[in-house]
PDB file of C-alpha atoms in Angstrom:
ATOM      1  CA  MET H   1     -38.894  63.692 -42.178  1.00  0.00           C
ATOM      2  CA  ASN H   2     -35.805  61.899 -41.051  1.00  0.00           C
ATOM      3  CA  ARG H   3     -37.678  58.815 -40.190  1.00  0.00           C
ATOM      4  CA  ILE H   4     -38.740  58.542 -43.983  1.00  0.00           C
ATOM      5  CA  LEU H   5     -35.259  59.331 -45.035  1.00  0.00           C
ATOM      6  CA  ILE H   6     -33.962  56.363 -42.607  1.00  0.00           C
ATOM      7  CA  VAL H   7     -36.241  54.361 -44.012  1.00  0.00           C
ATOM      8  CA  ALA H   8     -35.404  54.632 -47.377  1.00  0.00           C
ATOM      9  CA  LEU H   9     -31.881  54.237 -46.360  1.00  0.00           C
ATOM     10  CA  ALA H  10     -32.412  51.306 -44.648  1.00  0.00           C
ATOM     11  CA  GLY H  11     -34.481  49.610 -47.406  1.00  0.00           C
ATOM     12  CA  GLY H  12     -31.957  50.879 -50.008  1.00  0.00           C
ATOM     13  CA  CYS H  13     -28.879  49.479 -48.006  1.00  0.00           C
ATOM     14  CA  ALA H  14     -31.228  45.860 -47.907  1.00  0.00           C
ATOM     15  CA  MET H  15     -31.486  45.653 -51.451  1.00  0.00           C
ATOM     16  CA  VAL H  16     -27.802  46.627 -52.554  1.00  0.00           C
ATOM     17  CA  LEU H  17     -26.741  44.039 -50.271  1.00  0.00           C
ATOM     18  CA  ALA H  18     -28.882  41.920 -51.522  1.00  0.00           C
ATOM     19  CA  GLY H  19     -27.589  42.004 -54.503  1.00  0.00           C
ATOM     20  CA  CYS H  20     -24.050  40.555 -53.299  1.00  0.00           C
ATOM     21  CA  GLY H  21     -26.026  37.990 -51.853  1.00  0.00           C
ATOM     22  CA  GLU H  22     -25.183  34.194 -53.977  1.00  0.00           C
ATOM     23  CA  GLN H  23     -27.141  31.996 -55.532  1.00  0.00           C
ATOM     24  CA  PRO H  24     -26.289  28.372 -54.963  1.00  0.00           C
ATOM     25  CA  THR H  25     -24.540  27.397 -58.443  1.00  0.00           C
ATOM     26  CA  VAL H  26     -25.661  23.158 -57.810  1.00  0.00           C
ATOM     27  CA  THR H  27     -28.474  21.618 -58.144  1.00  0.00           C
ATOM     28  CA  VAL H  28     -31.028  20.889 -55.645  1.00  0.00           C
ATOM     29  CA  TYR H  29     -32.084  17.188 -55.206  1.00  0.00           C
ATOM     30  CA  LYS H  30     -35.168  16.225 -53.717  1.00  0.00           C
ATOM     31  CA  GLN H  31     -34.764  12.719 -52.344  1.00  0.00           C
ATOM     32  CA  GLY H  32     -36.429  10.152 -54.423  1.00  0.00           C
ATOM     33  CA  GLN H  33     -37.969  12.581 -57.117  1.00  0.00           C
ATOM     34  CA  TYR H  34     -36.380  12.462 -60.900  1.00  0.00           C
ATOM     35  CA  GLN H  35     -34.468  15.355 -61.593  1.00  0.00           C
ATOM     36  CA  GLY H  36     -33.460  15.209 -65.252  1.00  0.00           C
ATOM     37  CA  LYS H  37     -35.217  16.412 -68.197  1.00  0.00           C
ATOM     38  CA  PRO H  38     -38.985  15.197 -68.996  1.00  0.00           C
ATOM     39  CA  ASP H  39     -39.276  12.774 -71.830  1.00  0.00           C
ATOM     40  CA  THR H  40     -41.848  11.971 -74.415  1.00  0.00           C
ATOM     41  CA  GLN H  41     -44.101   9.107 -75.064  1.00  0.00           C
ATOM     42  CA  PRO H  42     -43.036   7.171 -77.408  1.00  0.00           C
ATOM     43  CA  TRP H  43     -46.619   7.496 -79.640  1.00  0.00           C
ATOM     44  CA  ASN H  44     -46.257  11.449 -79.469  1.00  0.00           C
ATOM     45  CA  ASN H  45     -43.992  11.320 -82.544  1.00  0.00           C
ATOM     46  CA  ALA H  46     -44.636  12.131 -86.103  1.00  0.00           C
ATOM     47  CA  GLN H  47     -45.010   8.145 -87.103  1.00  0.00           C
ATOM     48  CA  PHE H  48     -47.800   7.465 -84.488  1.00  0.00           C
ATOM     49  CA  LYS H  49     -48.765  10.952 -84.242  1.00  0.00           C
ATOM     50  CA  ASN H  50     -50.062  10.544 -81.108  1.00  0.00           C
ATOM     51  CA  ASP H  51     -52.312   7.543 -81.440  1.00  0.00           C
ATOM     52  CA  ARG H  52     -51.472   5.231 -78.131  1.00  0.00           C
ATOM     53  CA  ALA H  53     -53.911   3.135 -79.871  1.00  0.00           C
ATOM     54  CA  SER H  54     -51.865   2.212 -82.937  1.00  0.00           C
ATOM     55  CA  TRP H  55     -48.457   2.070 -81.374  1.00  0.00           C
ATOM     56  CA  GLU H  56     -50.136  -0.508 -78.606  1.00  0.00           C
ATOM     57  CA  ASN H  57     -51.302  -2.552 -81.823  1.00  0.00           C
ATOM     58  CA  LYS H  58     -47.746  -2.626 -83.568  1.00  0.00           C
ATOM     59  CA  ILE H  59     -45.959  -3.432 -80.284  1.00  0.00           C
ATOM     60  CA  LYS H  60     -48.608  -6.442 -79.782  1.00  0.00           C
ATOM     61  CA  ALA H  61     -48.013  -7.417 -83.161  1.00  0.00           C
ATOM     62  CA  ARG H  62     -44.548  -7.585 -82.484  1.00  0.00           C
ATOM     63  CA  THR H  63     -44.542  -9.182 -79.754  1.00  0.00           C
ATOM     64  CA  GLU H  64     -46.640 -11.451 -80.600  1.00  0.00           C
ATOM     65  CA  SER H  65     -44.840 -12.614 -83.992  1.00  0.00           C
ATOM     66  CA  GLN H  66     -42.205 -13.711 -81.283  1.00  0.00           C
ATOM     67  CA  ASN H  67     -44.632 -16.593 -80.611  1.00  0.00           C
ATOM     68  CA  GLU H  68     -43.312 -19.315 -83.686  1.00  0.00           C
ATOM     69  CA  TYR H  69     -46.593 -21.648 -82.509  1.00  0.00           C
ATOM     70  CA  ALA H  70     -48.911 -19.480 -83.247  1.00  0.00           C
ATOM     71  CA  ARG H  71     -46.761 -18.367 -86.792  1.00  0.00           C
ATOM     72  CA  ALA H  72     -46.274 -22.021 -88.090  1.00  0.00           C
ATOM     73  CA  SER H  73     -50.033 -23.010 -87.544  1.00  0.00           C
ATOM     74  CA  ASN H  74     -51.111 -19.545 -89.487  1.00  0.00           C
TER      75      ASN H  74
ATOM     76  CA  MET V   1     -50.960  -2.204 -72.058  1.00  0.00           C
ATOM     77  CA  ALA V   2     -48.973  -4.063 -69.376  1.00  0.00           C
ATOM     78  CA  ARG V   3     -45.489  -3.569 -69.057  1.00  0.00           C
ATOM     79  CA  MET V   4     -42.441  -4.506 -71.150  1.00  0.00           C
ATOM     80  CA  LYS V   5     -40.359  -7.369 -69.818  1.00  0.00           C
ATOM     81  CA  PHE V   6     -37.294  -9.510 -71.044  1.00  0.00           C
ATOM     82  CA  LEU V   7     -37.748 -13.276 -70.609  1.00  0.00           C
ATOM     83  CA  CYS V   8     -34.564 -15.441 -71.069  1.00  0.00           C
ATOM     84  CA  ASP V   9     -35.598 -19.179 -71.754  1.00  0.00           C
ATOM     85  CA  ALA V  10     -32.252 -20.955 -70.748  1.00  0.00           C
ATOM     86  CA  GLU V  11     -33.536 -24.346 -72.194  1.00  0.00           C
ATOM     87  CA  ARG V  12     -33.228 -22.294 -75.974  1.00  0.00           C
ATOM     88  CA  CYS V  13     -30.509 -20.066 -75.561  1.00  0.00           C
ATOM     89  CA  ILE V  14     -27.494 -21.444 -77.535  1.00  0.00           C
ATOM     90  CA  GLU V  15     -25.199 -19.125 -76.634  1.00  0.00           C
ATOM     91  CA  CYS V  16     -25.019 -17.673 -79.947  1.00  0.00           C
ATOM     92  CA  ASN V  17     -24.429 -14.122 -79.130  1.00  0.00           C
ATOM     93  CA  GLY V  18     -26.080 -12.834 -81.520  1.00  0.00           C
ATOM     94  CA  CYS V  19     -28.202 -10.573 -79.254  1.00  0.00           C
ATOM     95  CA  VAL V  20     -25.054  -8.935 -77.920  1.00  0.00           C
ATOM     96  CA  THR V  21     -23.874  -8.501 -81.229  1.00  0.00           C
ATOM     97  CA  ALA V  22     -27.769  -6.912 -82.036  1.00  0.00           C
ATOM     98  CA  CYS V  23     -27.242  -4.664 -79.649  1.00  0.00           C
ATOM     99  CA  LYS V  24     -23.542  -3.272 -79.964  1.00  0.00           C
ATOM    100  CA  GLN V  25     -24.429  -2.663 -83.673  1.00  0.00           C
ATOM    101  CA  GLU V  26     -27.936  -0.619 -83.105  1.00  0.00           C
ATOM    102  CA  HIS V  27     -26.822   1.413 -80.337  1.00  0.00           C
ATOM    103  CA  GLU V  28     -23.155   1.413 -81.304  1.00  0.00           C
ATOM    104  CA  VAL V  29     -22.143   1.120 -78.089  1.00  0.00           C
ATOM    105  CA  PRO V  30     -18.308   1.906 -77.763  1.00  0.00           C
ATOM    106  CA  TRP V  31     -15.990  -0.573 -76.627  1.00  0.00           C
ATOM    107  CA  GLY V  32     -15.689  -1.933 -73.115  1.00  0.00           C
ATOM    108  CA  VAL V  33     -19.506  -1.746 -72.740  1.00  0.00           C
ATOM    109  CA  ASN V  34     -21.708  -4.457 -72.828  1.00  0.00           C
ATOM    110  CA  ARG V  35     -25.322  -3.399 -72.400  1.00  0.00           C
ATOM    111  CA  ARG V  36     -26.364  -7.305 -72.759  1.00  0.00           C
ATOM    112  CA  ARG V  37     -23.849 -10.492 -72.241  1.00  0.00           C
ATOM    113  CA  VAL V  38     -24.508 -14.134 -72.076  1.00  0.00           C
ATOM    114  CA  VAL V  39     -23.539 -15.867 -69.139  1.00  0.00           C
ATOM    115  CA  THR V  40     -23.520 -19.521 -69.469  1.00  0.00           C
ATOM    116  CA  LEU V  41     -23.803 -21.707 -65.962  1.00  0.00           C
ATOM    117  CA  ASN V  42     -22.177 -25.182 -65.651  1.00  0.00           C
ATOM    118  CA  ASP V  43     -20.019 -24.601 -68.905  1.00  0.00           C
ATOM    119  CA  GLY V  44     -18.434 -27.373 -70.482  1.00  0.00           C
ATOM    120  CA  LEU V  45     -20.296 -29.421 -68.622  1.00  0.00           C
ATOM    121  CA  PRO V  46     -23.519 -31.802 -69.137  1.00  0.00           C
ATOM    122  CA  GLY V  47     -26.689 -29.494 -68.668  1.00  0.00           C
ATOM    123  CA  GLU V  48     -24.898 -26.463 -68.958  1.00  0.00           C
ATOM    124  CA  LYS V  49     -27.791 -22.764 -69.244  1.00  0.00           C
ATOM    125  CA  SER V  50     -26.774 -19.990 -71.098  1.00  0.00           C
ATOM    126  CA  ILE V  51     -28.994 -17.171 -70.205  1.00  0.00           C
ATOM    127  CA  SER V  52     -28.727 -13.536 -71.824  1.00  0.00           C
ATOM    128  CA  VAL V  53     -28.710 -11.130 -69.176  1.00  0.00           C
ATOM    129  CA  ALA V  54     -28.886  -7.233 -69.662  1.00  0.00           C
ATOM    130  CA  CYS V  55     -30.961  -4.305 -67.245  1.00  0.00           C
ATOM    131  CA  MET V  56     -34.522  -6.421 -66.486  1.00  0.00           C
ATOM    132  CA  HIS V  57     -36.346  -2.920 -65.754  1.00  0.00           C
ATOM    133  CA  CYS V  58     -37.380  -4.160 -62.559  1.00  0.00           C
ATOM    134  CA  SER V  59     -40.739  -3.374 -60.526  1.00  0.00           C
ATOM    135  CA  ASP V  60     -38.479  -2.215 -57.789  1.00  0.00           C
ATOM    136  CA  ALA V  61     -35.227  -0.856 -59.069  1.00  0.00           C
ATOM    137  CA  PRO V  62     -32.745  -1.050 -57.132  1.00  0.00           C
ATOM    138  CA  CYS V  63     -30.874   1.379 -59.001  1.00  0.00           C
ATOM    139  CA  MET V  64     -33.236   3.708 -58.666  1.00  0.00           C
ATOM    140  CA  ALA V  65     -33.261   3.430 -54.999  1.00  0.00           C
ATOM    141  CA  VAL V  66     -29.574   3.989 -54.769  1.00  0.00           C
ATOM    142  CA  CYS V  67     -28.807   6.853 -57.020  1.00  0.00           C
ATOM    143  CA  PRO V  68     -28.010   9.703 -55.496  1.00  0.00           C
ATOM    144  CA  VAL V  69     -28.855  12.278 -58.020  1.00  0.00           C
ATOM    145  CA  ASP V  70     -31.959  10.662 -59.119  1.00  0.00           C
ATOM    146  CA  CYS V  71     -31.219  10.621 -62.649  1.00  0.00           C
ATOM    147  CA  PHE V  72     -33.132   7.580 -62.878  1.00  0.00           C
ATOM    148  CA  TYR V  73     -37.119   7.670 -63.910  1.00  0.00           C
ATOM    149  CA  LYS V  74     -39.561   4.705 -65.057  1.00  0.00           C
ATOM    150  CA  THR V  75     -41.678   5.093 -68.470  1.00  0.00           C
ATOM    151  CA  SER V  76     -45.357   4.411 -68.441  1.00  0.00           C
ATOM    152  CA  GLU V  77     -44.178   1.193 -70.034  1.00  0.00           C
ATOM    153  CA  GLY V  78     -42.376   0.381 -67.212  1.00  0.00           C
ATOM    154  CA  VAL V  79     -38.798   0.546 -68.967  1.00  0.00           C
ATOM    155  CA  VAL V  80     -36.558   2.116 -66.146  1.00  0.00           C
ATOM    156  CA  LEU V  81     -34.359   4.712 -68.119  1.00  0.00           C
ATOM    157  CA  HIS V  82     -31.698   7.033 -67.109  1.00  0.00           C
ATOM    158  CA  ASP V  83     -30.412  10.612 -67.687  1.00  0.00           C
ATOM    159  CA  LYS V  84     -27.012  10.646 -68.636  1.00  0.00           C
ATOM    160  CA  ASP V  85     -26.515  14.468 -68.234  1.00  0.00           C
ATOM    161  CA  LEU V  86     -27.156  13.839 -64.454  1.00  0.00           C
ATOM    162  CA  CYS V  87     -25.022  10.965 -63.808  1.00  0.00           C
ATOM    163  CA  ILE V  88     -22.076  11.460 -62.262  1.00  0.00           C
ATOM    164  CA  GLY V  89     -20.481   8.190 -62.198  1.00  0.00           C
ATOM    165  CA  CYS V  90     -20.481   6.575 -59.134  1.00  0.00           C
ATOM    166  CA  GLY V  91     -20.883   3.467 -59.766  1.00  0.00           C
ATOM    167  CA  TYR V  92     -23.681   2.933 -56.861  1.00  0.00           C
ATOM    168  CA  CYS V  93     -26.288   1.770 -59.160  1.00  0.00           C
ATOM    169  CA  PHE V  94     -23.590  -1.344 -60.775  1.00  0.00           C
ATOM    170  CA  TYR V  95     -23.113  -2.205 -57.302  1.00  0.00           C
ATOM    171  CA  ALA V  96     -26.866  -1.993 -56.338  1.00  0.00           C
ATOM    172  CA  CYS V  97     -28.181  -4.013 -59.923  1.00  0.00           C
ATOM    173  CA  PRO V  98     -28.189  -7.712 -58.739  1.00  0.00           C
ATOM    174  CA  PHE V  99     -27.803  -8.620 -62.893  1.00  0.00           C
ATOM    175  CA  GLY V 100     -24.728  -6.485 -62.965  1.00  0.00           C
ATOM    176  CA  ALA V 101     -26.734  -4.134 -66.016  1.00  0.00           C
ATOM    177  CA  PRO V 102     -24.954  -1.260 -65.143  1.00  0.00           C
ATOM    178  CA  GLN V 103     -21.711  -0.635 -67.316  1.00  0.00           C
ATOM    179  CA  PHE V 104     -18.958   1.942 -67.051  1.00  0.00           C
ATOM    180  CA  PRO V 105     -16.948   3.091 -69.870  1.00  0.00           C
ATOM    181  CA  GLN V 106     -13.234   3.490 -69.140  1.00  0.00           C
ATOM    182  CA  ASP V 107     -11.668   5.694 -71.260  1.00  0.00           C
ATOM    183  CA  GLY V 108      -8.826   6.986 -70.946  1.00  0.00           C
ATOM    184  CA  ALA V 109      -5.012   5.583 -69.481  1.00  0.00           C
ATOM    185  CA  PHE V 110      -6.226   5.331 -65.882  1.00  0.00           C
ATOM    186  CA  GLY V 111      -9.629   4.006 -66.541  1.00  0.00           C
ATOM    187  CA  LEU V 112     -11.835   6.539 -65.887  1.00  0.00           C
ATOM    188  CA  ARG V 113     -15.226   6.275 -65.001  1.00  0.00           C
ATOM    189  CA  GLY V 114     -17.614   8.182 -67.178  1.00  0.00           C
ATOM    190  CA  LYS V 115     -22.007   8.012 -67.403  1.00  0.00           C
ATOM    191  CA  MET V 116     -23.170   4.939 -67.303  1.00  0.00           C
ATOM    192  CA  ASP V 117     -24.263   3.460 -69.593  1.00  0.00           C
ATOM    193  CA  LYS V 118     -26.913   0.733 -69.645  1.00  0.00           C
ATOM    194  CA  CYS V 119     -30.104  -0.888 -71.694  1.00  0.00           C
ATOM    195  CA  THR V 120     -32.475   1.019 -72.810  1.00  0.00           C
ATOM    196  CA  PHE V 121     -35.243  -1.327 -73.637  1.00  0.00           C
ATOM    197  CA  CYS V 122     -34.442   0.009 -77.141  1.00  0.00           C
ATOM    198  CA  ALA V 123     -36.751   3.261 -75.394  1.00  0.00           C
ATOM    199  CA  GLY V 124     -33.565   5.943 -75.951  1.00  0.00           C
ATOM    200  CA  GLY V 125     -34.103   8.499 -73.439  1.00  0.00           C
ATOM    201  CA  PRO V 126     -34.797  11.773 -72.574  1.00  0.00           C
ATOM    202  CA  GLU V 127     -33.923  12.956 -75.324  1.00  0.00           C
ATOM    203  CA  ALA V 128     -35.911  14.078 -78.324  1.00  0.00           C
ATOM    204  CA  ASP V 129     -37.138  10.759 -79.780  1.00  0.00           C
ATOM    205  CA  ASN V 130     -35.032   9.070 -82.915  1.00  0.00           C
ATOM    206  CA  SER V 131     -33.311  12.773 -82.334  1.00  0.00           C
ATOM    207  CA  ALA V 132     -29.034  12.559 -83.189  1.00  0.00           C
ATOM    208  CA  ALA V 133     -28.562  13.860 -79.291  1.00  0.00           C
ATOM    209  CA  GLU V 134     -30.561  10.606 -78.291  1.00  0.00           C
ATOM    210  CA  PHE V 135     -28.630   8.161 -80.299  1.00  0.00           C
ATOM    211  CA  LYS V 136     -25.230   9.472 -79.119  1.00  0.00           C
ATOM    212  CA  LYS V 137     -26.357   9.453 -75.648  1.00  0.00           C
ATOM    213  CA  TYR V 138     -28.697   6.343 -75.708  1.00  0.00           C
ATOM    214  CA  GLY V 139     -28.282   4.477 -78.843  1.00  0.00           C
ATOM    215  CA  ARG V 140     -31.728   3.942 -81.223  1.00  0.00           C
ATOM    216  CA  ASN V 141     -35.187   4.828 -80.065  1.00  0.00           C
ATOM    217  CA  ARG V 142     -36.709   1.473 -81.567  1.00  0.00           C
ATOM    218  CA  LEU V 143     -39.903   1.692 -79.080  1.00  0.00           C
ATOM    219  CA  ALA V 144     -40.748   4.436 -80.485  1.00  0.00           C
ATOM    220  CA  GLU V 145     -40.666   3.454 -84.227  1.00  0.00           C
ATOM    221  CA  GLY V 146     -42.708   0.387 -82.993  1.00  0.00           C
ATOM    222  CA  LYS V 147     -40.202  -2.097 -82.911  1.00  0.00           C
ATOM    223  CA  LEU V 148     -39.323  -4.614 -79.935  1.00  0.00           C
ATOM    224  CA  PRO V 149     -35.774  -4.495 -78.587  1.00  0.00           C
ATOM    225  CA  ALA V 150     -33.283  -5.265 -81.064  1.00  0.00           C
ATOM    226  CA  CYS V 151     -31.430  -7.921 -79.231  1.00  0.00           C
ATOM    227  CA  ALA V 152     -35.118 -10.343 -78.823  1.00  0.00           C
ATOM    228  CA  GLU V 153     -36.354  -9.703 -82.341  1.00  0.00           C
ATOM    229  CA  MET V 154     -33.076 -10.955 -83.637  1.00  0.00           C
ATOM    230  CA  CYS V 155     -33.013 -14.020 -81.793  1.00  0.00           C
ATOM    231  CA  SER V 156     -32.806 -16.623 -83.813  1.00  0.00           C
ATOM    232  CA  THR V 157     -34.037 -19.426 -81.160  1.00  0.00           C
ATOM    233  CA  LYS V 158     -36.397 -17.202 -79.760  1.00  0.00           C
ATOM    234  CA  ALA V 159     -34.763 -17.808 -76.686  1.00  0.00           C
ATOM    235  CA  LEU V 160     -35.301 -14.147 -75.935  1.00  0.00           C
ATOM    236  CA  LEU V 161     -38.502 -12.446 -75.345  1.00  0.00           C
ATOM    237  CA  GLY V 162     -39.174  -8.936 -74.847  1.00  0.00           C
ATOM    238  CA  GLY V 163     -42.081  -7.165 -74.495  1.00  0.00           C
ATOM    239  CA  ASP V 164     -45.787  -6.868 -72.923  1.00  0.00           C
ATOM    240  CA  SER V 165     -45.417  -9.402 -70.119  1.00  0.00           C
ATOM    241  CA  ASP V 166     -48.659 -10.305 -70.740  1.00  0.00           C
ATOM    242  CA  VAL V 167     -48.241 -11.669 -73.876  1.00  0.00           C
ATOM    243  CA  ILE V 168     -44.443 -13.107 -73.609  1.00  0.00           C
ATOM    244  CA  ALA V 169     -45.564 -14.826 -70.558  1.00  0.00           C
ATOM    245  CA  ASP V 170     -48.618 -16.609 -72.687  1.00  0.00           C
ATOM    246  CA  ILE V 171     -45.828 -17.120 -75.031  1.00  0.00           C
ATOM    247  CA  TYR V 172     -43.796 -18.977 -72.601  1.00  0.00           C
ATOM    248  CA  ARG V 173     -46.458 -20.859 -70.745  1.00  0.00           C
ATOM    249  CA  ASN V 174     -47.621 -22.133 -73.802  1.00  0.00           C
ATOM    250  CA  ARG V 175     -44.014 -23.287 -75.006  1.00  0.00           C
ATOM    251  CA  VAL V 176     -43.698 -25.272 -71.710  1.00  0.00           C
ATOM    252  CA  LEU V 177     -46.853 -26.646 -71.777  1.00  0.00           C
ATOM    253  CA  LYS V 178     -45.621 -28.216 -75.386  1.00  0.00           C
ATOM    254  CA  ARG V 179     -42.157 -29.312 -74.674  1.00  0.00           C
ATOM    255  CA  GLY V 180     -43.111 -30.436 -70.486  1.00  0.00           C
ATOM    256  CA  LYS V 181     -40.135 -28.924 -68.802  1.00  0.00           C
ATOM    257  CA  GLY V 182     -38.101 -25.789 -68.183  1.00  0.00           C
ATOM    258  CA  ALA V 183     -40.628 -23.779 -66.279  1.00  0.00           C
ATOM    259  CA  GLU V 184     -38.166 -21.733 -64.684  1.00  0.00           C
ATOM    260  CA  VAL V 185     -37.978 -18.404 -65.778  1.00  0.00           C
ATOM    261  CA  TRP V 186     -33.997 -17.275 -65.143  1.00  0.00           C
ATOM    262  CA  GLY V 187     -34.362 -13.703 -63.074  1.00  0.00           C
ATOM    263  CA  TRP V 188     -37.914 -12.785 -63.028  1.00  0.00           C
ATOM    264  CA  GLY V 189     -38.275 -13.561 -59.249  1.00  0.00           C
ATOM    265  CA  THR V 190     -35.412 -11.001 -58.353  1.00  0.00           C
ATOM    266  CA  ALA V 191     -36.689  -8.346 -61.180  1.00  0.00           C
ATOM    267  CA  TYR V 192     -40.325  -8.311 -60.927  1.00  0.00           C
ATOM    268  CA  GLY V 193     -40.874 -10.044 -57.368  1.00  0.00           C
ATOM    269  CA  LYS V 194     -41.418  -7.005 -55.724  1.00  0.00           C
ATOM    270  CA  PRO V 195     -44.354  -4.714 -56.391  1.00  0.00           C
ATOM    271  CA  GLU V 196     -44.316  -2.077 -58.826  1.00  0.00           C
ATOM    272  CA  LYS V 197     -42.034   1.264 -57.173  1.00  0.00           C
ATOM    273  CA  GLY V 198     -40.446   4.155 -58.882  1.00  0.00           C
ATOM    274  CA  ALA V 199     -39.672   7.656 -58.331  1.00  0.00           C
ATOM    275  CA  ALA V 200     -42.393  10.175 -59.664  1.00  0.00           C
ATOM    276  CA  PRO V 201     -42.745  10.557 -63.110  1.00  0.00           C
ATOM    277  CA  PRO V 202     -41.211  13.612 -65.007  1.00  0.00           C
ATOM    278  CA  THR V 203     -44.141  15.685 -66.302  1.00  0.00           C
ATOM    279  CA  GLY V 204     -45.434  15.378 -70.222  1.00  0.00           C
ATOM    280  CA  ALA V 205     -43.280  12.462 -70.158  1.00  0.00           C
ATOM    281  CA  LYS V 206     -43.333   8.342 -70.430  1.00  0.00           C
ATOM    282  CA  SER V 207     -43.664   7.470 -67.082  1.00  0.00           C
TER     283      SER V 207
END
């Protein structure tokens, strides 16, 4: 009976003391890994509706429009 | 799609600063911060050359390597971005960058060093695309609108090219063949000469 009481008291004390433990309040940085918020893909929005091909086509057309040699020949 | 790159044709740049103005206007960049600058070499001498300089979104970006709080990430399109909420303004990235791209707002009487600000390739940041928070911290997200960086699209002589590296390299190659000179691309060896390397992509993210 005494042993059960001692074990119960020890367990209770451990739990009470654990409550006093201070949690770290600063970010733990992992070397070489991005630590910030996750980002979304540029085609993952209302305009492109998660259609990567459509976004890539639009960007490609814009990029090619920088070539005035091609624009002059059209 | 290959990775996004900038290419400045020194044979064409006329030092009009249109790219600088376009960037300032597009992102409402505060006083004292210039995400893009025009640098003139041998100014006033015959054969002077001007180059538009900003973050080149390097393959093996030194800023990412030196950041003590790892606030940088690279998107799947090769754009180097950072999370301003994590940045502590230490300035290491400024010293590491070969292009002087990272900028620090100098607010207050004693020149306090704020959160780092740099060219985002008009791709915003980790906030929700085209949200007010993203605009305030990083400027407009043109990439999410299917547009290229404002500086490149505004360039009147098309000296500054931006976009998919395969396409802009083709444009430049064609240009050099037509004019028969000026094949040197300033900054490309420094920015893209090393193999691709970056921080682990954020989950469910651009990278």
